[in-house]
Coordinates of C-alpha atoms in Angstrom, one line a residue:
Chain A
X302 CA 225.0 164.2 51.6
X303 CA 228.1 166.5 51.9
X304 CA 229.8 167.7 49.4
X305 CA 233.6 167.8 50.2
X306 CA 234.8 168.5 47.3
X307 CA 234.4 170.4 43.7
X308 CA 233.3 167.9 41.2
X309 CA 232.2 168.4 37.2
X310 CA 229.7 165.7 35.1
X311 CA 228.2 166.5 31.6
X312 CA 229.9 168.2 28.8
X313 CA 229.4 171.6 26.4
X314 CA 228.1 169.7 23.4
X315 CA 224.5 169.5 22.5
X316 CA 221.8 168.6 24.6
X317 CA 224.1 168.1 27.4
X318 CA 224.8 170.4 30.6
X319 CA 227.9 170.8 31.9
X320 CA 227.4 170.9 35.8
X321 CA 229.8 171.8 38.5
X322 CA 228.7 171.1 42.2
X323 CA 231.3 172.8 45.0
X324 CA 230.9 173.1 48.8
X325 CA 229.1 176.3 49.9
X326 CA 231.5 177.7 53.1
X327 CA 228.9 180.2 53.4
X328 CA 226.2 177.6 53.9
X329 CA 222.5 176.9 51.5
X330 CA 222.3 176.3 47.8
X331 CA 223.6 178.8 45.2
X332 CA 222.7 178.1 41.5
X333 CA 224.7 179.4 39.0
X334 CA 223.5 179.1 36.0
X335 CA 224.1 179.7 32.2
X336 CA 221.6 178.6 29.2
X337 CA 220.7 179.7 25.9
X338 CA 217.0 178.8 26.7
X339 CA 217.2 180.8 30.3
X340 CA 214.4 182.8 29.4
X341 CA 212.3 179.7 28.6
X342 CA 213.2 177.3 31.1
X343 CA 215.5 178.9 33.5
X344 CA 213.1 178.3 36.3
X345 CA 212.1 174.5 35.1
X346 CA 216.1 174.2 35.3
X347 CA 216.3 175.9 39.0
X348 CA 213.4 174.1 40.5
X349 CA 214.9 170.7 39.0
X350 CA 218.5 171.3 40.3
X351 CA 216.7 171.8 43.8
X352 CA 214.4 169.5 43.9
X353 CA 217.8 166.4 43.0
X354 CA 219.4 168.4 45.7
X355 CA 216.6 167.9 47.8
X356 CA 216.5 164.1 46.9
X357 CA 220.2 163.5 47.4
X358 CA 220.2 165.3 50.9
X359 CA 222.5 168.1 49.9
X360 CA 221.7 171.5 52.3
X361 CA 224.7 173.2 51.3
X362 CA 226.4 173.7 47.7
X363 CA 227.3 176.0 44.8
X364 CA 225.9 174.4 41.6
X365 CA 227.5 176.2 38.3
X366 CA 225.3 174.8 35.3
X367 CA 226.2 175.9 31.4
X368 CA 222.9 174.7 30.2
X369 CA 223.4 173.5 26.0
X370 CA 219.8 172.8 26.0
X371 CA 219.4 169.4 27.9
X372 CA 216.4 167.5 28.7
X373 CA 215.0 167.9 32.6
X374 CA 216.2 164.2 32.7
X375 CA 219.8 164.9 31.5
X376 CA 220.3 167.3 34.0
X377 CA 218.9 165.2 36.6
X378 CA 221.6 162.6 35.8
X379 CA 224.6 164.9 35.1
X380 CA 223.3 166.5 38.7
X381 CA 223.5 163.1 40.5
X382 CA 226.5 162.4 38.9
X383 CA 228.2 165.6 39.5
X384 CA 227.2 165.6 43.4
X385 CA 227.9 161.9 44.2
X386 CA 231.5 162.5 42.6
X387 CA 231.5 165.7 45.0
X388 CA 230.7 163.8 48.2
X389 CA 233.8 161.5 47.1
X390 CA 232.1 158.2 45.2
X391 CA 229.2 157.7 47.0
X392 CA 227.4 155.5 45.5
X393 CA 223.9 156.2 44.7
X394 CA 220.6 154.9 46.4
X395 CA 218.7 153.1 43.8
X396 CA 216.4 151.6 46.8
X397 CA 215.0 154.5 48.0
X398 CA 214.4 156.3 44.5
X399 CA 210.6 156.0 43.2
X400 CA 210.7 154.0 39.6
X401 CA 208.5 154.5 37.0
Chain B
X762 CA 202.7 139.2 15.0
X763 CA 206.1 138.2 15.9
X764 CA 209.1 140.9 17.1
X765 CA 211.1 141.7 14.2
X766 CA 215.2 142.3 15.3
X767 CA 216.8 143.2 11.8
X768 CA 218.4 145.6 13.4
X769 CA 219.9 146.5 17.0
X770 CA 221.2 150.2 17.4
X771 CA 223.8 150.4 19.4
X772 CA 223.2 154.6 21.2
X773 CA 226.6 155.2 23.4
X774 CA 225.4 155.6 26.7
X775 CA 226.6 158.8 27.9
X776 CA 225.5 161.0 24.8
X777 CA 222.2 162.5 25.6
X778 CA 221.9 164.0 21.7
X779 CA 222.0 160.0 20.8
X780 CA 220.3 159.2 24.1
X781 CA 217.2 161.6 23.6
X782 CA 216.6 160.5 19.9
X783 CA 217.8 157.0 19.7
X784 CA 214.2 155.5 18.4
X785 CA 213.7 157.9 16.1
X786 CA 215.5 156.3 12.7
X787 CA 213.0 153.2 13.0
X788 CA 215.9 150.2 14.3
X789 CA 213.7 147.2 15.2
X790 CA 215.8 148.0 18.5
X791 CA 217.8 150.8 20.3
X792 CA 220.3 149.2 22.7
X793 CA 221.9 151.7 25.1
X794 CA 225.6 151.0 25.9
X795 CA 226.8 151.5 29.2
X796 CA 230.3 149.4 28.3
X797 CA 232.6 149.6 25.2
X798 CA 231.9 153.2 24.4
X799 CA 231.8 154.2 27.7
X800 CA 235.1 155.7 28.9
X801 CA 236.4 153.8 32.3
X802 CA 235.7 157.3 33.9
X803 CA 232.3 157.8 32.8
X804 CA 230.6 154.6 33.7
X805 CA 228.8 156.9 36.7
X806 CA 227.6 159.3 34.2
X807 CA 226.2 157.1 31.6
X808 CA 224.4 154.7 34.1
X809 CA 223.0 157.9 35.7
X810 CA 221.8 159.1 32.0
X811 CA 220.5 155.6 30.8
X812 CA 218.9 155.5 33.8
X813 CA 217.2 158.7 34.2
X814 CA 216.2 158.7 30.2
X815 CA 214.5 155.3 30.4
X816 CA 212.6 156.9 33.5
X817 CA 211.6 159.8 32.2
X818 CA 211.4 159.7 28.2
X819 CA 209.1 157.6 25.8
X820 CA 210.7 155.9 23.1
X821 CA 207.2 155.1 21.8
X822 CA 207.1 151.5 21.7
X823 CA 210.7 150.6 20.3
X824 CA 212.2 147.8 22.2
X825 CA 214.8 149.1 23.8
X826 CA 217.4 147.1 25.5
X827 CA 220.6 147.9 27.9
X828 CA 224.3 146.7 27.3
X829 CA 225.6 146.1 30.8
X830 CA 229.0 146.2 31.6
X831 CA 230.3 142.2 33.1
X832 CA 230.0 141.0 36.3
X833 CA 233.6 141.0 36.5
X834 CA 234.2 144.8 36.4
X835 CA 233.6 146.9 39.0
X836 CA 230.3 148.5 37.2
X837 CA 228.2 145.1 35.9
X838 CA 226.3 144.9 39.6
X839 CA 225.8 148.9 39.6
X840 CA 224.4 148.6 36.6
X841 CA 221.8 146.2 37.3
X842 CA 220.7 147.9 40.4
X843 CA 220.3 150.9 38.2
X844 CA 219.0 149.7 34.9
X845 CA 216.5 146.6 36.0
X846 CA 214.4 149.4 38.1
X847 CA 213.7 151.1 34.7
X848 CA 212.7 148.1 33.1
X849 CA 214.1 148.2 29.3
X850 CA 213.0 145.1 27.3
X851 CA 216.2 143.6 27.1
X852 CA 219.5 143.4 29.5
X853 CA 222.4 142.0 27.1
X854 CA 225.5 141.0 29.3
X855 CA 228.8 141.5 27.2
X856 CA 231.8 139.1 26.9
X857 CA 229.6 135.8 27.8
X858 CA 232.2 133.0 28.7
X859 CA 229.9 129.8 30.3
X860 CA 226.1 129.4 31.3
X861 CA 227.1 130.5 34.4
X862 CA 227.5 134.3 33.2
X863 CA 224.1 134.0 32.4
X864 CA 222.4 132.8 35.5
X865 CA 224.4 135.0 37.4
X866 CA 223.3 138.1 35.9
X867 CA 219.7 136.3 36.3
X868 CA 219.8 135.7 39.7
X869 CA 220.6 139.4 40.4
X870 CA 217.9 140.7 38.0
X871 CA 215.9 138.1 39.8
X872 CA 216.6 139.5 43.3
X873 CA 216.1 143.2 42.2
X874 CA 212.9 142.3 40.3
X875 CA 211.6 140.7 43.8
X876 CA 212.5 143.5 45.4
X877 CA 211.1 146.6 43.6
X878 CA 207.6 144.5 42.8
X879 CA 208.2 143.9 39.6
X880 CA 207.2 140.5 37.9
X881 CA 209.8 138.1 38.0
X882 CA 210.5 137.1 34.5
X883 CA 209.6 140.2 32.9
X884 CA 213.0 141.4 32.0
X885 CA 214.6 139.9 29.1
X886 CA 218.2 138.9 28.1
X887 CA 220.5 138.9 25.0
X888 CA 224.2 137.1 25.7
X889 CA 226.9 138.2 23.3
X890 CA 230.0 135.5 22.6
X891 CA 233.2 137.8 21.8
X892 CA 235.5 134.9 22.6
X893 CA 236.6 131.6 21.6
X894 CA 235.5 129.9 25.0
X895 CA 232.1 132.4 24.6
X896 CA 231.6 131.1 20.9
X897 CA 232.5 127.1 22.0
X898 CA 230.5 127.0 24.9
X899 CA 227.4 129.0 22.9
X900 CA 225.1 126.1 23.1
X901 CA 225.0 126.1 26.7
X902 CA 224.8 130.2 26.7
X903 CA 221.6 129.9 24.9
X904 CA 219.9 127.5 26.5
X905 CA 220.8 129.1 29.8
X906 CA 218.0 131.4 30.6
X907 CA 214.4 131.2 29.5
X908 CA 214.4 135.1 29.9
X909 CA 217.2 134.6 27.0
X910 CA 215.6 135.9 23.9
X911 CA 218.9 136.0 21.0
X912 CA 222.4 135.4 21.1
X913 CA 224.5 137.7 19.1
X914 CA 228.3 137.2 18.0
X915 CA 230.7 140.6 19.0
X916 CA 233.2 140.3 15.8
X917 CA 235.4 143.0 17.1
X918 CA 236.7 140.7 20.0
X919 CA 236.8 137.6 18.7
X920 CA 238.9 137.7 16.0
X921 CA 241.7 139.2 18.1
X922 CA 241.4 136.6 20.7
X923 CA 241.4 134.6 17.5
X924 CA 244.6 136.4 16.9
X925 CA 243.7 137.8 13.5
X926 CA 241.5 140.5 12.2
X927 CA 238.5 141.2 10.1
X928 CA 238.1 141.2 6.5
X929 CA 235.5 142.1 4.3
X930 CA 234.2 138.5 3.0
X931 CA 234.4 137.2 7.1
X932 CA 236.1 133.8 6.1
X933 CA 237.5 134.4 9.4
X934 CA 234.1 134.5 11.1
X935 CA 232.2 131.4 9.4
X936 CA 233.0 128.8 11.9
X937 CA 231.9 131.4 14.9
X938 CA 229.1 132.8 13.1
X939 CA 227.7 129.3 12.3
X940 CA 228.5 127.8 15.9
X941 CA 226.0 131.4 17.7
X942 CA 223.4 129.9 14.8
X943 CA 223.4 126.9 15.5
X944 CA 223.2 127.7 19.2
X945 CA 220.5 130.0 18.7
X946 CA 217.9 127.7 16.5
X947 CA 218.6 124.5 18.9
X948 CA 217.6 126.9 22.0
X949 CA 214.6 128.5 19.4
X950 CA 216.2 132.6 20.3
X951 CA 217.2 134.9 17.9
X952 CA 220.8 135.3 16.3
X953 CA 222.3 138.5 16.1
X954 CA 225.6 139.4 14.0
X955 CA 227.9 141.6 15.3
X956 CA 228.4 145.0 13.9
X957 CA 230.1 146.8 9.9
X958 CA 232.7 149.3 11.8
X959 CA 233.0 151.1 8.7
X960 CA 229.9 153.2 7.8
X961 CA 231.3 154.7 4.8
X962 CA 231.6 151.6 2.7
X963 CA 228.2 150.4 1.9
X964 CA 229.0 148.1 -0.7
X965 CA 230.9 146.1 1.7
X966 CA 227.9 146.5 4.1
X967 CA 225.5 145.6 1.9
X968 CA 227.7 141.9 1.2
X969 CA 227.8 141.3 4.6
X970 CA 224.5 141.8 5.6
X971 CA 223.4 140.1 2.6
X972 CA 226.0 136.9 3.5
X973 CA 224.7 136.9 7.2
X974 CA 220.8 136.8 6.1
X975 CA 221.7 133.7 4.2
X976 CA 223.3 132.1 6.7
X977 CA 220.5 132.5 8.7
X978 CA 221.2 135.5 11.1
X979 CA 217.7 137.3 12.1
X980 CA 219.5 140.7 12.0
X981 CA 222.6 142.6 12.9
X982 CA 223.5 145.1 15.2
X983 CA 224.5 148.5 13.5
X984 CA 226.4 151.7 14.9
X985 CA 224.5 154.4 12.6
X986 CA 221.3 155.1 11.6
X987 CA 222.3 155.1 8.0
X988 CA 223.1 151.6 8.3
X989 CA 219.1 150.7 9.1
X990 CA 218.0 150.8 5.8
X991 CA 220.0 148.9 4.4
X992 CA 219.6 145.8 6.8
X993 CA 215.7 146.2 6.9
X994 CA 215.8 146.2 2.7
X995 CA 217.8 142.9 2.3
X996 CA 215.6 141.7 5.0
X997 CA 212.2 142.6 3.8
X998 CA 210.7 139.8 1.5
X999 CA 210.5 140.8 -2.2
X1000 CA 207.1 141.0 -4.0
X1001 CA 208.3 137.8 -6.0
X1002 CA 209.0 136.4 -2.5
X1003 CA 205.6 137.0 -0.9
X1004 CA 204.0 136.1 -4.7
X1005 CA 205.7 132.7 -4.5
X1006 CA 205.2 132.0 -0.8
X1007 CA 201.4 132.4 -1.4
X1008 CA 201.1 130.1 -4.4
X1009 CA 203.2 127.4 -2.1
X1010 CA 201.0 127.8 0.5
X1011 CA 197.7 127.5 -1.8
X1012 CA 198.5 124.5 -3.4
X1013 CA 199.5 122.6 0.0
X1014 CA 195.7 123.9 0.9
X1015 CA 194.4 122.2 -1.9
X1016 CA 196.6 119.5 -1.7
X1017 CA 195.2 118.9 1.6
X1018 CA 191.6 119.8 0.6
X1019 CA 191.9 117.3 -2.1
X1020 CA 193.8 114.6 0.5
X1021 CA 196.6 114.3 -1.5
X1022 CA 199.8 113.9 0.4
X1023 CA 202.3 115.2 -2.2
X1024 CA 202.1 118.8 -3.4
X1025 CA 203.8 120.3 -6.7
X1026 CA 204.5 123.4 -8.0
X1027 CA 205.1 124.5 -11.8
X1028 CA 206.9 120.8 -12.0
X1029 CA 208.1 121.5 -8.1
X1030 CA 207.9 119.3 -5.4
X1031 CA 206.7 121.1 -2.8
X1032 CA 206.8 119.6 0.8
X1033 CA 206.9 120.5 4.6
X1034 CA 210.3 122.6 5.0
X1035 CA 209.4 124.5 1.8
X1036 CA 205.8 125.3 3.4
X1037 CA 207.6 126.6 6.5
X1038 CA 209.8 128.5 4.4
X1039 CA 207.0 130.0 2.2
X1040 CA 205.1 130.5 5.9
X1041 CA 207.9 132.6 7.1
X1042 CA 208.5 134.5 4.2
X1043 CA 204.8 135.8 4.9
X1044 CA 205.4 136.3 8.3
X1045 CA 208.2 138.5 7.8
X1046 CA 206.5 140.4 5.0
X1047 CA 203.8 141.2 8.0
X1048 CA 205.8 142.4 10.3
X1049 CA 207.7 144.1 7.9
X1050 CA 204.3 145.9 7.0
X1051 CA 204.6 145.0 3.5
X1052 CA 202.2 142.4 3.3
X1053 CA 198.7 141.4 5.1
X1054 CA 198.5 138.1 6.4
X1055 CA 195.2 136.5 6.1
X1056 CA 194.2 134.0 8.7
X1057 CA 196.5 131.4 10.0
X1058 CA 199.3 132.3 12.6
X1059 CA 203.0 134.1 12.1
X1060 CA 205.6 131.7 12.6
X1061 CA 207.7 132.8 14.9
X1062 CA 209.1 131.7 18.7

């Protein structure tokens, strides 16, 4: 998937992320990210936001997270939300994901 | 034991805060929202959160059911292509018009179900009337689905398609109210009343919830965990209750042990609708966990 554009999901409030996914002209994935839990999880969040960028397809992006201590799942979805905004709508592949 | 659904919490969809802890305040059910308290530009988001939450967390046996947004918006089918692969409990479709609405959204869930190996038929369904049309035609909304398992009334909506508003003693709402129950008991679902917008007056929630329960309703859907307590105490059968239900239920044993067709009670006449009564009362008590039922079966459907 390519991202064409800069797109936000999520908010700053508690147990949310706020995520910001923007085309990389200088080509691979750049994670930029911000948590009060960095210490703790930062790598759990880093390995996540690579492994739904992985999912999704996207070679290419800079991903700016401010991390209010959300669940793996809620970035997950903020992440898919953020990206398929960024590749203008596309709509997401519910056939090809793996359910519980 | 039969599902208790005193209460039905409604959890806006795109707050994971609300989202993360939703079964935690003990509602017989958590329902997520993906429509009314959605905004128009967050529909993405909040599918994307339901559905990754329902994947990933465990809400440790609480029924848990999905508000979908209508076929007739551009989000209802999205939503069911996201939503039925996670398998809540419940799908409830909002704004329900005609039968039709119903085994629409059934044939999808249907095809998706097919699709991803899932049983067919294991998905449930709750229809809400909000409408005039919704509330006349509720008979057929009920009985349109055997996956249908209640039918709830969405105040909010009505009474301004009703052109007028809501007061606190719900004249307004009788007719409405009584045409979902009727619909509900001749199909054999549950009925659900529609929601107390405001949380701070519990004296006025405590009326309605109390005039609903008499009408009939098997629970109500709330917007705030404070508001559980309340329902699930009005609803739970007093010790007097469960004290009288037994003694009913005693003497139509030995009433029947003896062969004696007509049963009394201190003077009482007790016969078959008051043994059903006094049988539900138990039943309630047990799944309530206040009382042990001892042999026999729960009434329930």
């Amino acid at each position: 998937m390519e991202i064409k554009g800069s797109a936000m999901a999520g908010t700053l409030e508690s147990s949310d992320a706020s995520i910001v996914v923007a085309p990389n002209a200088d080509k691979g994935i750049v994670i930029d990210l911000i948590s009060s839990v960095e210490k703790q999880f930062g790598e759990d969040i880093r390995r996540t936001v690579k492994q739904v960028l992985k999912e999704l397809d996207v070679e290419d992006a800079i991903v700016k997270i401010q991390d209010r201590g959300a669940l793996d799942c809620v970035i997950r979805a903020r992440l898919q939300t953020a990206v398929l905004r960024a590749a203008n709508g596309k709509s997401f592949d519910w056939e090809g994901q793996r359910h519980v | 034991m039969f599902k208790l659904r005193r209460t039905m919490m409604y959890v806006p969809g795109n707050n994971p805060s609300m989202v993360k802890d939703a079964h935690i305040f003990g509602a017989d059910t958590v329902m997520f929202d993906l429509e009314d308290s959605v905004a128009l530009n967050e529909k993405d988001a909040a599918r994307l959160l339901v559905y990754n939450a329902l994947k990933r967390l465990d809400y440790e046996g609480t029924e848990i059911a999905v508000r979908i947004n209508g076929l007739d918006t551009p989000y209802g089918r999205e939503d069911l292509e996201a939503i039925v692969r996670v398998r809540p409990h419940i799908i409830r479709l909002p704004k329900a018009e005609t039968s039709k609405d119903v085994r629409d959204i059934e044939a999808i869930i249907e095809e998706i179900e097919a699709k991803e190996g899932i049983p067919v038929g294991s998905i449930q369904l709750m229809a809400a009337v909000e409408s005039a049309r919704g509330v006349l035609n509720a008979r057929e909304i009920a009985a349109a689905s055997k996956r249908l398992v209640g039918i709830a009334i969405g105040a909010e909506d009505f009474v301004t398609d009703m052109q007028t508003t809501r007061s606190l003693d719900g004249m307004e709402l009788l007719a409405a109210r009584s045409q979902v129950l009727l619909a509900a008991r001749n199909a054999g679902i549950y009925a659900l009343d529609t929601v107390f917008s405001d949380v701070n007056n519990e004296e006025g929630f405590i009326n309605e919830v109390k005039h609903i329960k008499q009408l009939g309703f098997d629970g109500k859907s709330v917007i705030n965990p404070r508001q559980i307590d309340v329902v699930h105490r009005i609803y739970t059968p007093t010790p007097q209750e469960i004290h009288r239900s037994e003694r009913i239920l005693k003497a139509s044993e030995e009433a029947a042990r003896k062969g004696s067709g007509v049963v009394s009670l201190d003077g009482k006449m007790v016969d078959k609708p008051i043994i059903e009564r006094a049988q539900r009362v138990l039943s309630l008590a047990t799944a309530a966990g206040t009382y042990e039922l001892e042999g026999g079966e729960a009434i329930a459907y």
